[in-house]
JSON list of C-alpha atoms in Angstrom, two decimals:
[
{"chain": "A", "resi": 1019, "resn": "MET", "atom": "CA", "xyz": [-6.56, -7.22, 23.69]},
{"chain": "A", "resi": 1020, "resn": "ARG", "atom": "CA", "xyz": [-5.10, -4.35, 25.78]},
{"chain": "A", "resi": 1021, "resn": "GLY", "atom": "CA", "xyz": [-6.93, -1.56, 24.24]},
{"chain": "A", "resi": 1022, "resn": "ALA", "atom": "CA", "xyz": [-10.37, -0.68, 22.91]},
{"chain": "A", "resi": 1023, "resn": "SER", "atom": "CA", "xyz": [-10.84, 0.32, 19.26]},
{"chain": "A", "resi": 1024, "resn": "PHE", "atom": "CA", "xyz": [-13.54, 2.16, 17.47]},
{"chain": "A", "resi": 1025, "resn": "VAL", "atom": "CA", "xyz": [-14.20, 4.13, 14.30]},
{"chain": "A", "resi": 1026, "resn": "ALA", "atom": "CA", "xyz": [-15.71, 7.69, 14.36]},
{"chain": "A", "resi": 1027, "resn": "LYS", "atom": "CA", "xyz": [-15.83, 10.52, 11.97]},
{"chain": "A", "resi": 1028, "resn": "PRO", "atom": "CA", "xyz": [-15.61, 14.27, 13.06]},
{"chain": "A", "resi": 1029, "resn": "GLY", "atom": "CA", "xyz": [-18.85, 15.27, 14.88]},
{"chain": "A", "resi": 1030, "resn": "ASP", "atom": "CA", "xyz": [-19.79, 11.66, 15.87]},
{"chain": "A", "resi": 1031, "resn": "ARG", "atom": "CA", "xyz": [-20.93, 11.22, 19.55]},
{"chain": "A", "resi": 1032, "resn": "LEU", "atom": "CA", "xyz": [-20.14, 7.75, 20.62]},
{"chain": "A", "resi": 1033, "resn": "THR", "atom": "CA", "xyz": [-21.06, 6.00, 23.89]},
{"chain": "A", "resi": 1034, "resn": "LEU", "atom": "CA", "xyz": [-18.78, 3.31, 25.15]},
{"chain": "A", "resi": 1035, "resn": "ARG", "atom": "CA", "xyz": [-19.87, 0.84, 27.76]},
{"chain": "A", "resi": 1036, "resn": "GLY", "atom": "CA", "xyz": [-17.93, -1.79, 29.57]},
{"chain": "A", "resi": 1037, "resn": "SER", "atom": "CA", "xyz": [-15.54, -2.29, 32.39]},
{"chain": "A", "resi": 1038, "resn": "GLU", "atom": "CA", "xyz": [-11.86, -1.89, 33.00]},
{"chain": "A", "resi": 1039, "resn": "ASP", "atom": "CA", "xyz": [-11.49, -5.56, 33.37]},
{"chain": "A", "resi": 1040, "resn": "PHE", "atom": "CA", "xyz": [-12.67, -5.99, 29.75]},
{"chain": "A", "resi": 1041, "resn": "TRP", "atom": "CA", "xyz": [-11.36, -2.77, 28.16]},
{"chain": "A", "resi": 1042, "resn": "GLY", "atom": "CA", "xyz": [-10.83, -4.36, 24.84]},
{"chain": "A", "resi": 1043, "resn": "ALA", "atom": "CA", "xyz": [-14.42, -5.47, 24.69]},
{"chain": "A", "resi": 1044, "resn": "LEU", "atom": "CA", "xyz": [-16.33, -2.18, 25.03]},
{"chain": "A", "resi": 1045, "resn": "SER", "atom": "CA", "xyz": [-19.77, -2.00, 23.51]},
{"chain": "A", "resi": 1046, "resn": "LYS", "atom": "CA", "xyz": [-20.33, 1.07, 21.28]},
{"chain": "A", "resi": 1047, "resn": "SER", "atom": "CA", "xyz": [-23.38, 3.06, 20.25]},
{"chain": "A", "resi": 1048, "resn": "GLY", "atom": "CA", "xyz": [-23.72, 6.29, 18.13]},
{"chain": "A", "resi": 1049, "resn": "GLY", "atom": "CA", "xyz": [-22.09, 7.24, 14.84]},
{"chain": "A", "resi": 1050, "resn": "PHE", "atom": "CA", "xyz": [-21.33, 4.34, 12.59]},
{"chain": "A", "resi": 1051, "resn": "TYR", "atom": "CA", "xyz": [-22.70, 1.99, 15.25]},
{"chain": "A", "resi": 1052, "resn": "GLN", "atom": "CA", "xyz": [-26.25, 3.19, 14.65]},
{"chain": "A", "resi": 1053, "resn": "ASP", "atom": "CA", "xyz": [-26.19, 1.19, 11.45]},
{"chain": "A", "resi": 1054, "resn": "THR", "atom": "CA", "xyz": [-27.78, -2.26, 12.06]},
{"chain": "A", "resi": 1055, "resn": "LEU", "atom": "CA", "xyz": [-25.23, -4.36, 10.27]},
{"chain": "A", "resi": 1056, "resn": "ILE", "atom": "CA", "xyz": [-22.31, -2.42, 11.85]},
{"chain": "A", "resi": 1057, "resn": "ALA", "atom": "CA", "xyz": [-24.02, -2.77, 15.32]},
{"chain": "A", "resi": 1058, "resn": "GLN", "atom": "CA", "xyz": [-24.59, -6.43, 14.79]},
{"chain": "A", "resi": 1059, "resn": "THR", "atom": "CA", "xyz": [-20.98, -6.98, 13.62]},
{"chain": "A", "resi": 1060, "resn": "ASP", "atom": "CA", "xyz": [-19.62, -4.93, 16.60]},
{"chain": "A", "resi": 1061, "resn": "SER", "atom": "CA", "xyz": [-21.69, -6.94, 19.06]},
{"chain": "A", "resi": 1062, "resn": "LEU", "atom": "CA", "xyz": [-20.27, -10.20, 17.74]},
{"chain": "A", "resi": 1063, "resn": "GLU", "atom": "CA", "xyz": [-16.70, -8.64, 17.80]},
{"chain": "A", "resi": 1064, "resn": "THR", "atom": "CA", "xyz": [-17.32, -7.37, 21.42]},
{"chain": "A", "resi": 1065, "resn": "ASN", "atom": "CA", "xyz": [-18.41, -10.96, 22.54]},
{"chain": "A", "resi": 1066, "resn": "ARG", "atom": "CA", "xyz": [-15.45, -12.45, 20.76]},
{"chain": "A", "resi": 1067, "resn": "ASN", "atom": "CA", "xyz": [-13.02, -10.01, 22.38]},
{"chain": "A", "resi": 1068, "resn": "ARG", "atom": "CA", "xyz": [-14.52, -10.64, 25.80]},
{"chain": "A", "resi": 1069, "resn": "GLU", "atom": "CA", "xyz": [-14.02, -14.39, 25.24]},
{"chain": "A", "resi": 1070, "resn": "MET", "atom": "CA", "xyz": [-10.49, -13.84, 24.02]},
{"chain": "A", "resi": 1071, "resn": "ILE", "atom": "CA", "xyz": [-9.50, -11.70, 27.00]},
{"chain": "A", "resi": 1072, "resn": "SER", "atom": "CA", "xyz": [-10.80, -14.39, 29.36]},
{"chain": "A", "resi": 1073, "resn": "ILE", "atom": "CA", "xyz": [-8.82, -17.09, 27.56]},
{"chain": "A", "resi": 1074, "resn": "HIS", "atom": "CA", "xyz": [-5.68, -14.92, 27.50]},
{"chain": "A", "resi": 1075, "resn": "ARG", "atom": "CA", "xyz": [-6.06, -14.36, 31.25]},
{"chain": "A", "resi": 1076, "resn": "SER", "atom": "CA", "xyz": [-6.39, -18.17, 31.85]},
{"chain": "A", "resi": 1077, "resn": "MET", "atom": "CA", "xyz": [-3.44, -18.93, 29.61]},
{"chain": "A", "resi": 1078, "resn": "HIS", "atom": "CA", "xyz": [-1.36, -16.40, 31.58]},
{"chain": "A", "resi": 1079, "resn": "ARG", "atom": "CA", "xyz": [-2.50, -17.74, 34.98]},
{"chain": "A", "resi": 1080, "resn": "TYR", "atom": "CA", "xyz": [-1.48, -21.34, 34.13]},
{"chain": "A", "resi": 1081, "resn": "ARG", "atom": "CA", "xyz": [1.77, -20.16, 32.39]},
{"chain": "A", "resi": 1082, "resn": "THR", "atom": "CA", "xyz": [3.38, -19.53, 35.70]},
{"chain": "A", "resi": 1083, "resn": "GLY", "atom": "CA", "xyz": [2.58, -22.82, 37.33]},
{"chain": "A", "resi": 1084, "resn": "GLU", "atom": "CA", "xyz": [3.07, -26.41, 36.54]},
{"chain": "A", "resi": 1085, "resn": "PHE", "atom": "CA", "xyz": [0.11, -27.01, 34.23]},
{"chain": "A", "resi": 1086, "resn": "PRO", "atom": "CA", "xyz": [1.51, -27.24, 30.63]},
{"chain": "A", "resi": 1087, "resn": "ASP", "atom": "CA", "xyz": [-1.76, -29.02, 29.48]},
{"chain": "A", "resi": 1088, "resn": "SER", "atom": "CA", "xyz": [-3.76, -26.10, 30.64]},
{"chain": "A", "resi": 1089, "resn": "VAL", "atom": "CA", "xyz": [-1.45, -23.60, 28.94]},
{"chain": "A", "resi": 1090, "resn": "ARG", "atom": "CA", "xyz": [-1.73, -25.71, 25.70]},
{"chain": "A", "resi": 1091, "resn": "LYS", "atom": "CA", "xyz": [-5.56, -25.88, 25.97]},
{"chain": "A", "resi": 1092, "resn": "TYR", "atom": "CA", "xyz": [-5.95, -22.13, 26.40]},
{"chain": "A", "resi": 1093, "resn": "SER", "atom": "CA", "xyz": [-3.30, -21.46, 23.67]},
{"chain": "A", "resi": 1094, "resn": "ASN", "atom": "CA", "xyz": [-5.38, -23.59, 21.29]},
{"chain": "A", "resi": 1095, "resn": "LEU", "atom": "CA", "xyz": [-8.54, -21.83, 22.22]},
{"chain": "A", "resi": 1096, "resn": "TYR", "atom": "CA", "xyz": [-6.82, -18.39, 21.69]},
{"chain": "A", "resi": 1097, "resn": "ARG", "atom": "CA", "xyz": [-5.78, -19.37, 18.22]},
{"chain": "A", "resi": 1098, "resn": "ALA", "atom": "CA", "xyz": [-9.26, -20.73, 17.24]},
{"chain": "A", "resi": 1099, "resn": "PRO", "atom": "CA", "xyz": [-10.77, -18.93, 14.36]},
{"chain": "A", "resi": 1100, "resn": "ALA", "atom": "CA", "xyz": [-13.64, -16.45, 14.82]},
{"chain": "A", "resi": 1101, "resn": "PRO", "atom": "CA", "xyz": [-17.17, -17.73, 14.90]},
{"chain": "A", "resi": 1102, "resn": "VAL", "atom": "CA", "xyz": [-18.58, -18.33, 11.50]},
{"chain": "A", "resi": 1103, "resn": "GLU", "atom": "CA", "xyz": [-21.38, -15.75, 11.91]},
{"chain": "A", "resi": 1104, "resn": "LEU", "atom": "CA", "xyz": [-18.83, -13.02, 12.88]},
{"chain": "A", "resi": 1105, "resn": "GLU", "atom": "CA", "xyz": [-16.66, -13.87, 9.80]},
{"chain": "A", "resi": 1106, "resn": "LYS", "atom": "CA", "xyz": [-19.71, -13.79, 7.49]},
{"chain": "A", "resi": 1107, "resn": "LYS", "atom": "CA", "xyz": [-20.73, -10.28, 8.74]},
{"chain": "A", "resi": 1108, "resn": "ARG", "atom": "CA", "xyz": [-17.13, -8.99, 8.67]},
{"chain": "A", "resi": 1109, "resn": "ASN", "atom": "CA", "xyz": [-16.75, -10.28, 5.09]},
{"chain": "A", "resi": 1110, "resn": "TYR", "atom": "CA", "xyz": [-20.02, -8.97, 3.80]},
{"chain": "A", "resi": 1111, "resn": "LEU", "atom": "CA", "xyz": [-19.38, -5.61, 5.34]},
{"chain": "A", "resi": 1112, "resn": "LYS", "atom": "CA", "xyz": [-15.88, -5.28, 3.92]},
{"chain": "A", "resi": 1113, "resn": "ASP", "atom": "CA", "xyz": [-16.55, -6.97, 0.54]},
{"chain": "A", "resi": 1114, "resn": "SER", "atom": "CA", "xyz": [-20.12, -6.02, -0.47]},
{"chain": "A", "resi": 1115, "resn": "VAL", "atom": "CA", "xyz": [-21.31, -2.76, 1.20]},
{"chain": "A", "resi": 1116, "resn": "ASN", "atom": "CA", "xyz": [-20.42, 0.00, -1.20]},
{"chain": "A", "resi": 1117, "resn": "ASN", "atom": "CA", "xyz": [-22.09, 3.08, 0.44]},
{"chain": "A", "resi": 1118, "resn": "SER", "atom": "CA", "xyz": [-20.30, 3.05, 3.85]},
{"chain": "A", "resi": 1119, "resn": "LYS", "atom": "CA", "xyz": [-17.07, 4.74, 5.00]},
{"chain": "A", "resi": 1120, "resn": "TYR", "atom": "CA", "xyz": [-17.12, 2.07, 7.71]},
{"chain": "A", "resi": 1121, "resn": "ALA", "atom": "CA", "xyz": [-16.96, -0.63, 5.16]},
{"chain": "A", "resi": 1122, "resn": "ALA", "atom": "CA", "xyz": [-14.01, 1.20, 3.47]},
{"chain": "A", "resi": 1123, "resn": "PHE", "atom": "CA", "xyz": [-12.23, 1.16, 6.85]},
{"chain": "A", "resi": 1124, "resn": "SER", "atom": "CA", "xyz": [-13.06, -2.56, 7.30]},
{"chain": "A", "resi": 1125, "resn": "TYR", "atom": "CA", "xyz": [-11.45, -3.35, 3.91]},
{"chain": "A", "resi": 1126, "resn": "LEU", "atom": "CA", "xyz": [-8.41, -1.02, 4.72]},
{"chain": "A", "resi": 1127, "resn": "TYR", "atom": "CA", "xyz": [-8.01, -2.93, 8.01]},
{"chain": "A", "resi": 1128, "resn": "SER", "atom": "CA", "xyz": [-7.85, -6.22, 6.03]},
{"chain": "A", "resi": 1129, "resn": "LEU", "atom": "CA", "xyz": [-5.30, -5.26, 3.41]},
{"chain": "A", "resi": 1130, "resn": "TYR", "atom": "CA", "xyz": [-2.62, -7.74, 4.75]},
{"chain": "A", "resi": 1131, "resn": "ASP", "atom": "CA", "xyz": [-3.55, -10.32, 2.04]},
{"chain": "A", "resi": 1132, "resn": "VAL", "atom": "CA", "xyz": [-4.98, -8.27, -0.75]},
{"chain": "A", "resi": 1133, "resn": "THR", "atom": "CA", "xyz": [-3.43, -7.95, -4.22]},
{"chain": "A", "resi": 1134, "resn": "TYR", "atom": "CA", "xyz": [-3.42, -4.86, -6.34]},
{"chain": "A", "resi": 1135, "resn": "SER", "atom": "CA", "xyz": [-6.10, -6.10, -8.65]},
{"chain": "A", "resi": 1136, "resn": "GLU", "atom": "CA", "xyz": [-8.33, -7.11, -5.82]},
{"chain": "A", "resi": 1137, "resn": "LEU", "atom": "CA", "xyz": [-7.99, -3.75, -4.15]},
{"chain": "A", "resi": 1138, "resn": "GLU", "atom": "CA", "xyz": [-8.53, -1.89, -7.52]},
{"chain": "A", "resi": 1139, "resn": "ASN", "atom": "CA", "xyz": [-11.62, -3.92, -8.13]},
{"chain": "A", "resi": 1140, "resn": "ARG", "atom": "CA", "xyz": [-13.07, -3.33, -4.66]},
{"chain": "A", "resi": 1141, "resn": "LEU", "atom": "CA", "xyz": [-12.20, 0.44, -4.63]},
{"chain": "A", "resi": 1142, "resn": "ASN", "atom": "CA", "xyz": [-14.02, 0.85, -7.93]},
{"chain": "A", "resi": 1143, "resn": "ARG", "atom": "CA", "xyz": [-17.24, -0.58, -6.36]},
{"chain": "A", "resi": 1144, "resn": "PHE", "atom": "CA", "xyz": [-17.36, 1.97, -3.64]},
{"chain": "A", "resi": 1145, "resn": "GLU", "atom": "CA", "xyz": [-19.64, 4.98, -4.15]},
{"chain": "A", "resi": 1146, "resn": "LEU", "atom": "CA", "xyz": [-17.97, 8.25, -5.14]},
{"chain": "A", "resi": 1147, "resn": "ARG", "atom": "CA", "xyz": [-18.56, 9.87, -1.76]},
{"chain": "A", "resi": 1148, "resn": "VAL", "atom": "CA", "xyz": [-16.89, 6.84, -0.02]},
{"chain": "A", "resi": 1149, "resn": "ARG", "atom": "CA", "xyz": [-14.04, 6.89, -2.41]},
{"chain": "A", "resi": 1150, "resn": "SER", "atom": "CA", "xyz": [-13.42, 10.66, -1.73]},
{"chain": "A", "resi": 1151, "resn": "SER", "atom": "CA", "xyz": [-13.54, 10.22, 1.95]},
{"chain": "A", "resi": 1152, "resn": "TYR", "atom": "CA", "xyz": [-10.50, 9.86, 4.28]},
{"chain": "A", "resi": 1153, "resn": "MET", "atom": "CA", "xyz": [-10.89, 6.01, 4.30]},
{"chain": "A", "resi": 1154, "resn": "GLY", "atom": "CA", "xyz": [-11.30, 6.00, 0.44]},
{"chain": "A", "resi": 1155, "resn": "GLN", "atom": "CA", "xyz": [-8.17, 8.22, 0.06]},
{"chain": "A", "resi": 1156, "resn": "GLN", "atom": "CA", "xyz": [-6.19, 5.76, 2.28]},
{"chain": "A", "resi": 1157, "resn": "LEU", "atom": "CA", "xyz": [-7.34, 2.85, -0.02]},
{"chain": "A", "resi": 1158, "resn": "GLU", "atom": "CA", "xyz": [-6.21, 4.88, -3.02]},
{"chain": "A", "resi": 1159, "resn": "ARG", "atom": "CA", "xyz": [-2.77, 5.41, -1.33]},
{"chain": "A", "resi": 1160, "resn": "MET", "atom": "CA", "xyz": [-2.53, 1.71, -0.62]},
{"chain": "A", "resi": 1161, "resn": "LEU", "atom": "CA", "xyz": [-3.43, 0.97, -4.27]},
{"chain": "A", "resi": 1162, "resn": "ALA", "atom": "CA", "xyz": [-0.40, 2.95, -5.42]},
{"chain": "A", "resi": 1163, "resn": "ILE", "atom": "CA", "xyz": [1.84, 1.02, -2.88]},
{"chain": "A", "resi": 1164, "resn": "LEU", "atom": "CA", "xyz": [0.41, -2.44, -3.95]},
{"chain": "A", "resi": 1165, "resn": "LYS", "atom": "CA", "xyz": [1.01, -1.44, -7.60]},
{"chain": "A", "resi": 1166, "resn": "ASN", "atom": "CA", "xyz": [4.63, -0.56, -6.72]},
{"chain": "A", "resi": 1167, "resn": "ILE", "atom": "CA", "xyz": [5.25, -3.95, -5.24]},
{"chain": "A", "resi": 1168, "resn": "GLU", "atom": "CA", "xyz": [3.18, -6.12, -7.53]},
{"chain": "A", "resi": 1169, "resn": "VAL", "atom": "CA", "xyz": [4.96, -9.28, -8.72]},
{"chain": "A", "resi": 1170, "resn": "GLY", "atom": "CA", "xyz": [6.63, -8.51, -12.03]},
{"chain": "A", "resi": 1171, "resn": "ASN", "atom": "CA", "xyz": [6.82, -4.67, -11.51]},
{"chain": "A", "resi": 1172, "resn": "THR", "atom": "CA", "xyz": [10.05, -2.80, -10.61]},
{"chain": "A", "resi": 1173, "resn": "PRO", "atom": "CA", "xyz": [9.48, -1.16, -7.25]},
{"chain": "A", "resi": 1174, "resn": "SER", "atom": "CA", "xyz": [10.58, 2.44, -6.60]},
{"chain": "A", "resi": 1175, "resn": "ASP", "atom": "CA", "xyz": [13.93, 2.80, -5.05]},
{"chain": "A", "resi": 1176, "resn": "PHE", "atom": "CA", "xyz": [14.08, 3.34, -1.27]},
{"chain": "A", "resi": 1177, "resn": "THR", "atom": "CA", "xyz": [16.64, 3.41, 1.45]},
{"chain": "A", "resi": 1178, "resn": "VAL", "atom": "CA", "xyz": [16.82, 1.68, 4.84]},
{"chain": "A", "resi": 1179, "resn": "THR", "atom": "CA", "xyz": [19.27, 1.42, 7.59]},
{"chain": "A", "resi": 1180, "resn": "ASP", "atom": "CA", "xyz": [20.77, -2.04, 8.10]},
{"chain": "A", "resi": 1181, "resn": "MET", "atom": "CA", "xyz": [21.68, -3.60, 11.49]},
{"chain": "A", "resi": 1182, "resn": "GLN", "atom": "CA", "xyz": [25.16, -2.04, 11.24]},
{"chain": "A", "resi": 1183, "resn": "GLY", "atom": "CA", "xyz": [23.73, 1.44, 10.86]},
{"chain": "A", "resi": 1184, "resn": "GLU", "atom": "CA", "xyz": [24.64, 1.68, 7.18]},
{"chain": "A", "resi": 1185, "resn": "THR", "atom": "CA", "xyz": [22.27, 3.10, 4.61]},
{"chain": "A", "resi": 1186, "resn": "VAL", "atom": "CA", "xyz": [21.38, 0.70, 1.97]},
{"chain": "A", "resi": 1187, "resn": "ARG", "atom": "CA", "xyz": [19.44, 1.35, -1.30]},
{"chain": "A", "resi": 1188, "resn": "LEU", "atom": "CA", "xyz": [17.13, -1.14, -3.02]},
{"chain": "A", "resi": 1189, "resn": "SER", "atom": "CA", "xyz": [18.99, -0.13, -6.29]},
{"chain": "A", "resi": 1190, "resn": "ASP", "atom": "CA", "xyz": [22.19, -1.55, -4.65]},
{"chain": "A", "resi": 1191, "resn": "TYR", "atom": "CA", "xyz": [20.57, -5.12, -5.16]},
{"chain": "A", "resi": 1192, "resn": "ARG", "atom": "CA", "xyz": [19.45, -4.57, -8.83]},
{"chain": "A", "resi": 1193, "resn": "GLY", "atom": "CA", "xyz": [20.00, -7.81, -10.73]},
{"chain": "A", "resi": 1194, "resn": "LYS", "atom": "CA", "xyz": [20.39, -9.83, -7.56]},
{"chain": "A", "resi": 1195, "resn": "TYR", "atom": "CA", "xyz": [17.92, -12.01, -5.69]},
{"chain": "A", "resi": 1196, "resn": "THR", "atom": "CA", "xyz": [16.66, -10.04, -2.73]},
{"chain": "A", "resi": 1197, "resn": "LEU", "atom": "CA", "xyz": [14.42, -10.98, 0.12]},
{"chain": "A", "resi": 1198, "resn": "ILE", "atom": "CA", "xyz": [12.95, -8.15, 2.10]},
{"chain": "A", "resi": 1199, "resn": "TYR", "atom": "CA", "xyz": [11.49, -9.34, 5.49]},
{"chain": "A", "resi": 1200, "resn": "HIS", "atom": "CA", "xyz": [9.35, -6.89, 7.26]},
{"chain": "A", "resi": 1201, "resn": "TRP", "atom": "CA", "xyz": [8.58, -7.75, 10.82]},
{"chain": "A", "resi": 1202, "resn": "GLY", "atom": "CA", "xyz": [5.39, -5.99, 12.18]},
{"chain": "A", "resi": 1203, "resn": "LEU", "atom": "CA", "xyz": [4.96, -5.48, 15.87]},
{"chain": "A", "resi": 1204, "resn": "CYS", "atom": "CA", "xyz": [1.47, -6.92, 15.77]},
{"chain": "A", "resi": 1205, "resn": "SER", "atom": "CA", "xyz": [-1.17, -8.35, 13.38]},
{"chain": "A", "resi": 1206, "resn": "GLY", "atom": "CA", "xyz": [-2.68, -5.57, 11.30]},
{"chain": "A", "resi": 1207, "resn": "THR", "atom": "CA", "xyz": [0.68, -3.78, 10.98]},
{"chain": "A", "resi": 1208, "resn": "ILE", "atom": "CA", "xyz": [0.72, -2.34, 7.45]}
]
């Protein structure tokens, strides 16, 4: 919750309101945020972010003292799921709205647990102008990646540098059981 995030397309004029104390919970208007559903979802997100920032601060404050029960309490609050109303709006926006580039962004942002066939199905439901937009093109790009790593497919060969600085090819492991563990820096890392 250290930074504020928003979505805009070229030419949009956005107004951001809030305070430095709650930078990650800025309210937005203009551009995509003029749409009623997006504005309602963003308002719920802003309230949730404000709450999460406050919880995180309380957790941090008690972490340095002798209050393990308080740290546990705030840690549990921090891990609590988002409010039901917010989840419903998020899901409706990303799964059912077919004429919005913002909906394509929302779906792109949630790709961490989507299969190739799910993405292909969702992509086909977007209107052509959304599919040809930047966000639609990114979804197409991710579709190719998901197809490449779909269970049962042979992925394209690639190279990485191991912990000893040696270059390793995926093909070096052909015919062997291989676990590839990607550790992202934060949730949402693709």
